[in-house]
Amino acid sequence: MDDSSRRFPERRRFLEQTSLGFGWLAFNGLLADRSFAADVHLSGPRAAARAERVVWFFMDGGLSHIDSFDHKPRLVAENGQPLKLPGKKEDITGRTTPNIMQSPWTFRPYGECGKMVSDLFPHIGSQADDIAFLHAVTSPSPDHESAIGFLHSGSLLQGFPSVGAWANYGLGSDSANLPGFVVMGSRKRQCRTNGFLPPSFQASQFFGGGTEPLADLKPREAFRQLQDNKLRTVRQLDGLFLEATHDNRIIEAAIANHEQAHSMQASVPEAAELAGESSATLAHYGVGSANQELDAFGRYCLTARRLLERGVRFIEIASNGWDQHDKLKTDHAKHALAVDQPIAAFLADLKARGLLDSTLVVFATEFGRTPNTELFGSEPGRDHHPWGFTIWMAGGGTKGGTSHGSLDDYGYFPVEGAVDIHDIHATVLHLLGIDHKQLTYRHSGR
């Protein structure tokens, strides 16, 4: 061990032990000023961007495509009959019957495009002319954990960056005081992971507004002076590290990160404070509803709009609990009620403010659900179905009122325009002005 190693404690351990008050989530989410980012290797200039920012809605658990945005009349005509389909896959749970189950919801046409959307999502249906539906998306995994990882990173293996982390790495944030990548509504690592990218590119996890939208961000007032003293000490130690290591980029970036975290103590609560919004806007998003899930998701969506306006690059908002092996009608209806109005309000609000054209909105789930019935409990459900499902996009260079790809009459296999998750990621990056083949990061010698 050399003198410098004995003289200075390992920095991460020191910061953990001294607890700066703005918390590890804030510290790891720091970042985004491109001047302090890691070296970004784009082998060529950034292409013209159609979108400047992304909001990614994630329906965690597996939203049924055939009960939401992919109308299949044949399921009604053959309801209760055995599904006879060549090449049909083995059931995942072993509880699935061969019998077809029609959707419990009626589909209706919406907008000038006449898009058929079920009664689960009437508010989103009203925005159909601004939405591009992808009806033949496929995933390689029927398992939640690996499928969620694949949806976010494009890999079935752990340790790869999420698409939000890549966007943050490639472009950073437009705000010096806010993170470039934010996740709301989920604690799952697949949603926020930086993978092999530097930790500064992982997501900051935000919560539903209030005085502490980001955990441990703001110290109690009695400890403000203590925190300031600690921050000064860390600055001094960073200066000593700089002298000892001569690594200007790393140490100077760390010093800047401390300053940014300090400034986030004011900027984050301000961005998440909804009191200044009009009563009409709050009601439009469902904020203040007696339905607690609707109120919470509405707060996420309205906070997301405010974060976008302040320069945050990539925001993911998750809705949990869509894994209906049973109680499909009851629980899909409950979850849809919580997200339908806020998402539609978000789209309409962005459009009214002139932000939709420069904001790419993605609505995704890890897989769909089977057309045949799963009997597990008192009310029927559907099994996992990764072989064909729906993701939609709006704004940010997409063409609204359109549908791409199709599944067979049962909503089982793609028959036209199949879309891989890698295609989704490449499209998101392309609309941000990034060629995914040119966005690289050296890791493990590669």
Coordinates of C-alpha atoms in Angstrom, one line a residue:
M1 CA 0.0 0.0 0.0
D2 CA 1.5 3.4 -1.0
D3 CA 1.5 6.6 1.1
S4 CA -1.6 8.0 -0.6
S5 CA -3.6 4.9 0.1
R6 CA -2.7 5.0 3.8
R7 CA -3.4 8.7 4.0
F8 CA -6.8 8.9 2.5
P9 CA -9.8 6.6 3.3
E10 CA -11.6 5.1 0.4
R11 CA -14.0 7.8 -0.8
R12 CA -17.2 5.9 -1.1
R13 CA -16.8 4.5 2.4
F14 CA -16.1 7.9 3.7
L15 CA -19.2 9.4 2.1
E16 CA -21.4 6.6 3.4
Q17 CA -20.1 6.9 6.9
T18 CA -20.4 10.7 7.0
S19 CA -23.9 10.7 5.6
L20 CA -24.1 14.0 3.8
G21 CA -27.8 14.3 4.2
F22 CA -28.7 14.4 0.6
G23 CA -28.7 10.6 0.6
W24 CA -27.3 7.9 -1.6
L25 CA -30.2 7.9 -4.0
A26 CA -29.6 11.6 -4.7
F27 CA -25.9 11.2 -4.8
N28 CA -26.0 8.4 -7.3
G29 CA -28.6 10.2 -9.4
L30 CA -26.5 13.3 -9.7
L31 CA -25.3 14.2 -12.6
A32 CA -26.4 15.2 -15.5
D33 CA -24.5 18.1 -16.5
R34 CA -22.7 16.8 -19.6
S35 CA -19.5 18.6 -18.6
F36 CA -19.2 16.3 -15.6
A37 CA -20.4 13.1 -17.4
A38 CA -18.2 10.1 -18.2
D39 CA -16.6 10.1 -21.6
V40 CA -19.4 9.5 -24.2
H41 CA -18.3 7.8 -27.3
L42 CA -20.5 8.6 -30.3
S43 CA -18.6 7.7 -33.5
G44 CA -20.2 10.5 -35.4
P45 CA -22.3 13.7 -34.9
R46 CA -25.7 13.5 -33.2
A47 CA -28.4 13.3 -35.8
A48 CA -31.3 15.7 -35.9
A49 CA -33.5 14.8 -32.9
R50 CA -37.3 14.6 -33.2
A51 CA -37.6 14.3 -29.5
E52 CA -35.7 16.0 -26.7
R53 CA -37.1 14.0 -23.8
V54 CA -38.8 10.7 -23.0
V55 CA -41.6 9.5 -20.7
W56 CA -41.9 5.7 -20.4
F57 CA -45.0 4.4 -18.8
F58 CA -44.5 0.8 -17.6
M59 CA -47.5 -1.5 -16.8
D60 CA -45.7 -4.0 -14.5
G61 CA -47.0 -7.5 -14.5
G62 CA -48.3 -8.0 -18.0
L63 CA -51.2 -5.9 -19.4
S64 CA -53.5 -8.0 -21.6
H65 CA -53.3 -6.7 -25.1
I66 CA -56.5 -8.4 -26.2
D67 CA -58.4 -6.7 -23.4
S68 CA -57.0 -3.2 -24.1
F69 CA -55.8 -2.0 -27.5
D70 CA -55.9 -5.1 -29.8
H71 CA -59.4 -5.9 -30.8
K72 CA -60.0 -9.6 -31.7
P73 CA -63.7 -10.2 -32.6
R74 CA -63.0 -13.9 -33.2
L75 CA -62.5 -14.4 -29.4
V76 CA -66.2 -13.3 -29.0
A77 CA -67.3 -15.6 -31.8
E78 CA -65.5 -18.6 -30.4
N79 CA -65.8 -17.9 -26.7
G80 CA -65.6 -21.1 -24.6
Q81 CA -64.4 -23.2 -27.5
P82 CA -61.0 -24.9 -27.5
L83 CA -58.2 -22.8 -29.0
K84 CA -57.0 -24.8 -32.0
L85 CA -53.9 -23.1 -33.2
P86 CA -50.9 -24.8 -34.9
G87 CA -47.7 -24.1 -33.0
K88 CA -49.4 -23.0 -29.8
K89 CA -46.9 -22.8 -27.0
E90 CA -47.0 -24.8 -23.8
D91 CA -48.8 -23.1 -20.9
I92 CA -46.6 -21.3 -18.4
T93 CA -48.3 -22.1 -15.2
G94 CA -50.0 -25.4 -16.0
R95 CA -53.4 -24.0 -14.9
T96 CA -54.5 -22.7 -18.3
T97 CA -57.4 -24.4 -20.0
P98 CA -57.6 -24.7 -23.8
N99 CA -60.8 -22.7 -23.9
I100 CA -60.9 -19.3 -25.4
M101 CA -62.1 -16.4 -23.2
Q102 CA -63.6 -13.3 -24.9
S103 CA -62.7 -9.9 -23.4
P104 CA -64.9 -8.8 -20.6
W105 CA -64.8 -5.3 -22.1
T106 CA -66.5 -3.8 -25.1
F107 CA -64.3 -2.2 -27.8
R108 CA -65.3 1.1 -29.4
P109 CA -63.8 3.2 -32.2
Y110 CA -62.0 6.4 -31.2
G111 CA -60.9 9.5 -33.0
E112 CA -60.8 10.2 -36.7
C113 CA -58.5 7.1 -37.1
G114 CA -61.3 4.9 -35.8
K115 CA -59.0 3.0 -33.5
M116 CA -60.7 0.3 -31.5
V117 CA -59.9 0.6 -27.8
S118 CA -61.6 -1.3 -25.0
D119 CA -63.7 0.3 -22.2
L120 CA -60.7 -0.3 -19.9
F121 CA -59.1 2.8 -21.4
P122 CA -61.7 5.3 -22.6
H123 CA -59.6 8.4 -21.8
I124 CA -56.5 7.1 -23.6
G125 CA -58.8 6.1 -26.4
S126 CA -59.8 9.7 -26.7
Q127 CA -56.2 10.5 -27.6
A128 CA -55.9 7.8 -30.3
D129 CA -55.3 10.3 -33.1
D130 CA -52.0 11.1 -31.4
I131 CA -50.9 7.5 -30.7
A132 CA -49.0 5.0 -32.8
F133 CA -49.8 1.5 -31.8
L134 CA -47.3 -1.4 -32.2
H135 CA -49.4 -4.6 -32.3
A136 CA -46.8 -7.3 -32.8
V137 CA -44.2 -6.8 -30.2
T138 CA -42.4 -9.9 -29.0
S139 CA -40.3 -10.8 -26.0
P140 CA -38.0 -13.9 -25.6
S141 CA -39.1 -14.6 -22.0
P142 CA -42.4 -15.6 -20.3
D143 CA -40.8 -14.9 -16.8
H144 CA -41.5 -11.6 -15.1
E145 CA -38.0 -10.8 -13.9
S146 CA -36.2 -11.6 -17.1
A147 CA -38.9 -10.1 -19.3
I148 CA -38.8 -6.9 -17.3
G149 CA -35.0 -6.8 -17.6
F150 CA -35.3 -7.4 -21.3
L151 CA -37.9 -4.7 -21.8
H152 CA -35.6 -2.2 -20.1
S153 CA -32.1 -3.3 -21.2
G154 CA -32.5 -5.5 -24.2
S155 CA -30.7 -8.4 -22.4
L156 CA -31.9 -11.4 -20.5
L157 CA -28.7 -11.2 -18.4
Q158 CA -28.3 -8.8 -15.4
G159 CA -25.7 -6.0 -15.4
F160 CA -26.8 -4.2 -18.6
P161 CA -27.9 -0.6 -18.6
S162 CA -31.6 0.3 -19.0
V163 CA -32.7 2.4 -22.0
G164 CA -33.1 5.3 -19.6
A165 CA -29.5 5.1 -18.4
W166 CA -28.3 4.9 -22.0
A167 CA -30.3 8.1 -22.8
N168 CA -28.9 9.8 -19.7
Y169 CA -25.4 8.7 -20.7
G170 CA -25.7 9.9 -24.2
L171 CA -27.4 13.2 -23.7
G172 CA -27.4 14.1 -20.0
S173 CA -29.9 16.5 -18.5
D174 CA -30.8 20.0 -19.6
S175 CA -30.8 21.0 -15.9
A176 CA -27.8 21.5 -13.7
N177 CA -29.9 21.0 -10.6
L178 CA -32.0 18.0 -11.5
P179 CA -31.1 14.4 -12.5
G180 CA -31.2 13.3 -16.1
F181 CA -33.1 10.0 -15.4
V182 CA -36.0 9.6 -12.9
V183 CA -38.2 6.6 -12.0
M184 CA -41.5 7.0 -10.2
G185 CA -43.7 4.2 -8.8
S186 CA -41.2 1.3 -8.9
R187 CA -38.3 0.1 -6.8
K188 CA -37.3 -2.6 -9.3
R189 CA -33.6 -2.5 -10.2
Q190 CA -34.4 -3.3 -13.9
C191 CA -36.2 0.0 -14.2
R192 CA -33.4 2.2 -12.9
T193 CA -30.2 0.3 -13.4
N194 CA -27.1 1.8 -14.9
G195 CA -25.6 -1.7 -15.5
F196 CA -22.0 -1.3 -16.4
L197 CA -22.3 2.4 -17.0
P198 CA -21.0 4.7 -14.2
P199 CA -23.3 5.0 -11.2
S200 CA -24.1 8.6 -12.0
F201 CA -26.3 7.4 -14.9
Q202 CA -28.7 5.3 -12.9
A203 CA -32.1 6.7 -12.1
S204 CA -33.1 8.8 -9.1
Q205 CA -36.3 7.3 -7.5
F206 CA -38.9 9.9 -6.9
F207 CA -42.0 9.5 -4.8
G208 CA -45.5 11.1 -4.9
G209 CA -44.7 14.7 -4.3
G210 CA -44.8 16.3 -0.9
T211 CA -41.8 17.7 1.0
E212 CA -39.5 14.8 0.3
P213 CA -40.1 13.4 -3.2
L214 CA -36.6 11.9 -3.2
A215 CA -35.6 9.8 -0.1
D216 CA -33.2 11.5 2.4
L217 CA -32.7 14.4 0.0
K218 CA -33.4 17.1 2.5
P219 CA -31.9 17.0 6.1
R220 CA -33.9 18.2 9.1
E221 CA -33.4 21.9 9.7
A222 CA -31.5 21.3 12.9
F223 CA -28.8 19.5 11.0
R224 CA -28.4 22.0 8.1
Q225 CA -25.3 23.5 9.6
L226 CA -23.8 20.1 10.3
Q227 CA -24.4 19.1 6.7
D228 CA -22.8 22.3 5.4
N229 CA -19.7 21.6 7.6
K230 CA -19.5 18.0 6.2
L231 CA -19.8 19.3 2.6
R232 CA -16.9 21.7 3.2
T233 CA -14.9 18.8 4.6
V234 CA -15.6 16.7 1.6
R235 CA -14.5 19.5 -0.7
Q236 CA -11.3 19.8 1.2
L237 CA -10.7 16.0 1.0
D238 CA -11.5 16.0 -2.7
G239 CA -8.8 18.7 -3.1
L240 CA -6.3 16.4 -1.3
F241 CA -7.4 13.4 -3.4
L242 CA -6.8 15.6 -6.4
E243 CA -3.3 16.4 -5.3
A244 CA -2.5 12.7 -4.5
T245 CA -4.0 11.1 -7.6
H246 CA -3.7 13.8 -10.2
D247 CA -6.9 12.5 -11.8
N248 CA -8.5 15.8 -12.5
R249 CA -11.6 14.5 -14.4
I250 CA -12.8 12.2 -11.7
I251 CA -12.1 14.4 -8.7
E252 CA -13.4 17.6 -10.3
A253 CA -16.5 15.8 -11.4
A254 CA -17.0 14.5 -7.8
I255 CA -16.7 18.1 -6.4
A256 CA -19.3 19.3 -9.0
N257 CA -21.5 16.4 -8.0
H258 CA -21.5 17.5 -4.3
E259 CA -22.5 21.0 -5.4
Q260 CA -25.3 19.6 -7.6
A261 CA -26.7 17.4 -4.8
H262 CA -26.7 20.4 -2.5
S263 CA -28.7 22.5 -5.1
M264 CA -31.1 19.6 -5.6
Q265 CA -32.3 20.1 -2.1
A266 CA -34.1 23.1 -3.3
S267 CA -34.8 22.2 -7.0
V268 CA -36.4 18.8 -6.4
P269 CA -39.0 19.8 -3.9
E270 CA -39.9 22.8 -6.0
A271 CA -40.4 20.6 -9.1
A272 CA -42.6 18.2 -7.2
E273 CA -44.7 20.8 -5.4
L274 CA -48.1 20.8 -7.0
A275 CA -49.8 23.5 -4.9
G276 CA -49.2 26.1 -7.7
E277 CA -51.2 24.1 -10.2
S278 CA -54.8 25.2 -10.9
S279 CA -57.7 23.2 -9.5
A280 CA -58.7 22.4 -13.0
T281 CA -55.3 20.9 -13.8
L282 CA -55.3 18.9 -10.6
A283 CA -58.8 17.5 -11.4
H284 CA -57.8 16.8 -15.0
Y285 CA -55.0 14.5 -13.7
G286 CA -57.1 12.9 -11.0
V287 CA -55.1 14.5 -8.2
G288 CA -57.3 14.8 -5.1
S289 CA -59.5 11.8 -6.1
A290 CA -60.9 9.7 -3.3
N291 CA -59.4 6.8 -5.3
Q292 CA -55.9 6.6 -3.7
E293 CA -54.3 4.8 -6.7
L294 CA -55.7 7.3 -9.1
D295 CA -54.6 10.2 -6.9
A296 CA -51.0 8.8 -6.6
F297 CA -50.6 8.0 -10.3
G298 CA -52.0 11.5 -11.2
R299 CA -49.4 13.0 -9.0
Y300 CA -46.7 11.1 -10.7
C301 CA -47.9 12.2 -14.1
L302 CA -48.2 15.9 -13.1
T303 CA -44.8 15.8 -11.4
A304 CA -43.4 14.3 -14.6
R305 CA -44.7 17.2 -16.7
R306 CA -43.1 19.6 -14.2
L307 CA -39.7 17.7 -14.3
L308 CA -39.8 17.7 -18.1
E309 CA -40.3 21.5 -18.2
R310 CA -37.2 21.8 -16.0
G311 CA -34.9 19.8 -18.2
V312 CA -35.1 16.1 -17.0
R313 CA -34.3 13.9 -20.0
F314 CA -35.9 10.5 -19.3
I315 CA -38.7 9.7 -16.8
E316 CA -40.2 6.3 -16.2
I317 CA -43.6 6.0 -14.4
A318 CA -44.6 2.5 -13.3
S319 CA -48.0 1.1 -12.4
N320 CA -47.8 -2.2 -10.6
G321 CA -50.0 -5.3 -10.2
W322 CA -51.1 -6.2 -13.7
D323 CA -50.3 -9.9 -13.3
Q324 CA -53.9 -11.3 -13.5
H325 CA -53.7 -15.1 -13.5
D326 CA -57.1 -14.7 -11.8
K327 CA -59.6 -11.9 -11.2
L328 CA -58.8 -10.4 -14.7
K329 CA -62.0 -8.4 -14.8
T330 CA -61.8 -7.1 -11.3
D331 CA -58.1 -6.2 -11.1
H332 CA -57.4 -5.0 -14.6
A333 CA -60.4 -2.7 -14.2
K334 CA -58.9 -1.4 -10.9
H335 CA -55.5 -0.7 -12.3
A336 CA -56.8 0.8 -15.5
L337 CA -59.0 3.2 -13.5
A338 CA -55.9 4.5 -11.8
V339 CA -53.8 5.1 -14.9
D340 CA -56.2 5.9 -17.8
Q341 CA -57.3 9.4 -16.8
P342 CA -53.8 10.6 -15.7
I343 CA -52.0 9.3 -18.8
A344 CA -54.6 10.9 -21.2
A345 CA -54.4 14.1 -19.2
F346 CA -50.7 14.1 -19.5
L347 CA -50.8 13.7 -23.3
A348 CA -53.4 16.4 -23.6
D349 CA -51.5 18.7 -21.3
L350 CA -48.2 18.3 -23.2
K351 CA -50.0 19.0 -26.5
A352 CA -51.7 22.1 -25.1
R353 CA -48.3 23.4 -23.9
G354 CA -46.6 22.7 -27.2
L355 CA -44.4 19.9 -25.6
L356 CA -45.8 16.8 -27.2
D357 CA -44.0 17.2 -30.5
S358 CA -40.7 17.2 -28.6
T359 CA -41.5 14.6 -26.0
L360 CA -41.6 10.9 -26.8
V361 CA -44.2 9.0 -24.7
V362 CA -43.9 5.2 -24.6
F363 CA -46.6 2.9 -23.0
A364 CA -45.1 -0.5 -22.4
T365 CA -45.5 -3.8 -20.6
E366 CA -43.2 -6.8 -20.3
F367 CA -45.6 -9.2 -22.2
G368 CA -49.3 -9.7 -22.9
R369 CA -51.7 -12.3 -21.8
T370 CA -53.1 -15.5 -23.4
P371 CA -56.4 -15.6 -25.3
N372 CA -57.4 -18.8 -23.5
T373 CA -58.5 -19.0 -19.9
E374 CA -56.5 -19.6 -16.8
L375 CA -58.5 -21.0 -13.9
F376 CA -56.9 -20.0 -10.6
G377 CA -59.3 -18.9 -7.9
S378 CA -62.9 -17.7 -8.1
E379 CA -62.6 -15.5 -11.2
P380 CA -60.8 -16.5 -14.5
G381 CA -57.6 -14.8 -15.6
R382 CA -55.0 -15.2 -18.4
D383 CA -51.5 -16.5 -18.4
H384 CA -48.3 -14.8 -19.6
H385 CA -48.0 -14.3 -23.3
P386 CA -44.6 -13.0 -24.7
W387 CA -45.2 -14.1 -28.3
G388 CA -47.2 -11.0 -29.3
F389 CA -48.5 -8.0 -27.5
T390 CA -49.0 -4.2 -27.8
I391 CA -46.8 -1.2 -27.0
W392 CA -47.7 2.3 -28.1
M393 CA -45.9 5.6 -28.6
A394 CA -47.0 9.2 -28.9
G395 CA -45.4 12.5 -29.7
G396 CA -41.7 13.0 -30.3
G397 CA -41.6 12.3 -34.1
T398 CA -44.2 9.4 -34.1
K399 CA -47.2 9.4 -36.4
G400 CA -50.4 9.4 -34.5
G401 CA -53.6 7.6 -35.4
T402 CA -51.6 4.7 -36.9
S403 CA -51.1 1.0 -36.1
H404 CA -48.1 -1.1 -37.1
G405 CA -48.0 -4.9 -37.2
S406 CA -50.7 -7.4 -36.4
L407 CA -51.3 -10.7 -34.6
D408 CA -53.5 -13.6 -35.8
D409 CA -57.2 -13.5 -35.2
Y410 CA -56.7 -14.9 -31.7
G411 CA -54.0 -12.4 -30.7
Y412 CA -51.4 -15.1 -30.4
F413 CA -48.6 -14.9 -33.0
P414 CA -47.4 -12.1 -35.3
V415 CA -48.6 -12.3 -38.9
E416 CA -47.2 -9.0 -40.0
G417 CA -44.7 -6.4 -38.8
A418 CA -43.2 -8.1 -35.8
V419 CA -41.3 -5.8 -33.5
D420 CA -38.5 -6.8 -31.2
I421 CA -37.7 -4.9 -28.0
H422 CA -34.4 -4.0 -29.5
D423 CA -36.3 -2.2 -32.3
I424 CA -38.2 -0.3 -29.6
H425 CA -34.9 0.8 -27.9
A426 CA -33.3 1.7 -31.3
T427 CA -36.4 3.8 -32.2
V428 CA -36.3 5.7 -28.9
L429 CA -32.6 6.5 -29.3
H430 CA -33.1 7.4 -33.0
L431 CA -35.9 9.9 -32.1
L432 CA -33.5 11.4 -29.5
G433 CA -31.0 11.9 -32.3
I434 CA -28.7 9.0 -31.3
D435 CA -27.6 6.1 -33.5
H436 CA -27.7 3.1 -31.1
K437 CA -24.8 1.5 -33.1
Q438 CA -22.6 4.5 -32.4
L439 CA -23.4 4.9 -28.7
T440 CA -20.6 2.9 -26.9
Y441 CA -19.0 2.6 -23.6
R442 CA -15.8 0.6 -23.0
H443 CA -16.3 -2.1 -20.3
S444 CA -14.2 -5.1 -19.4
G445 CA -11.8 -4.4 -22.2
R446 CA -14.6 -4.2 -24.9

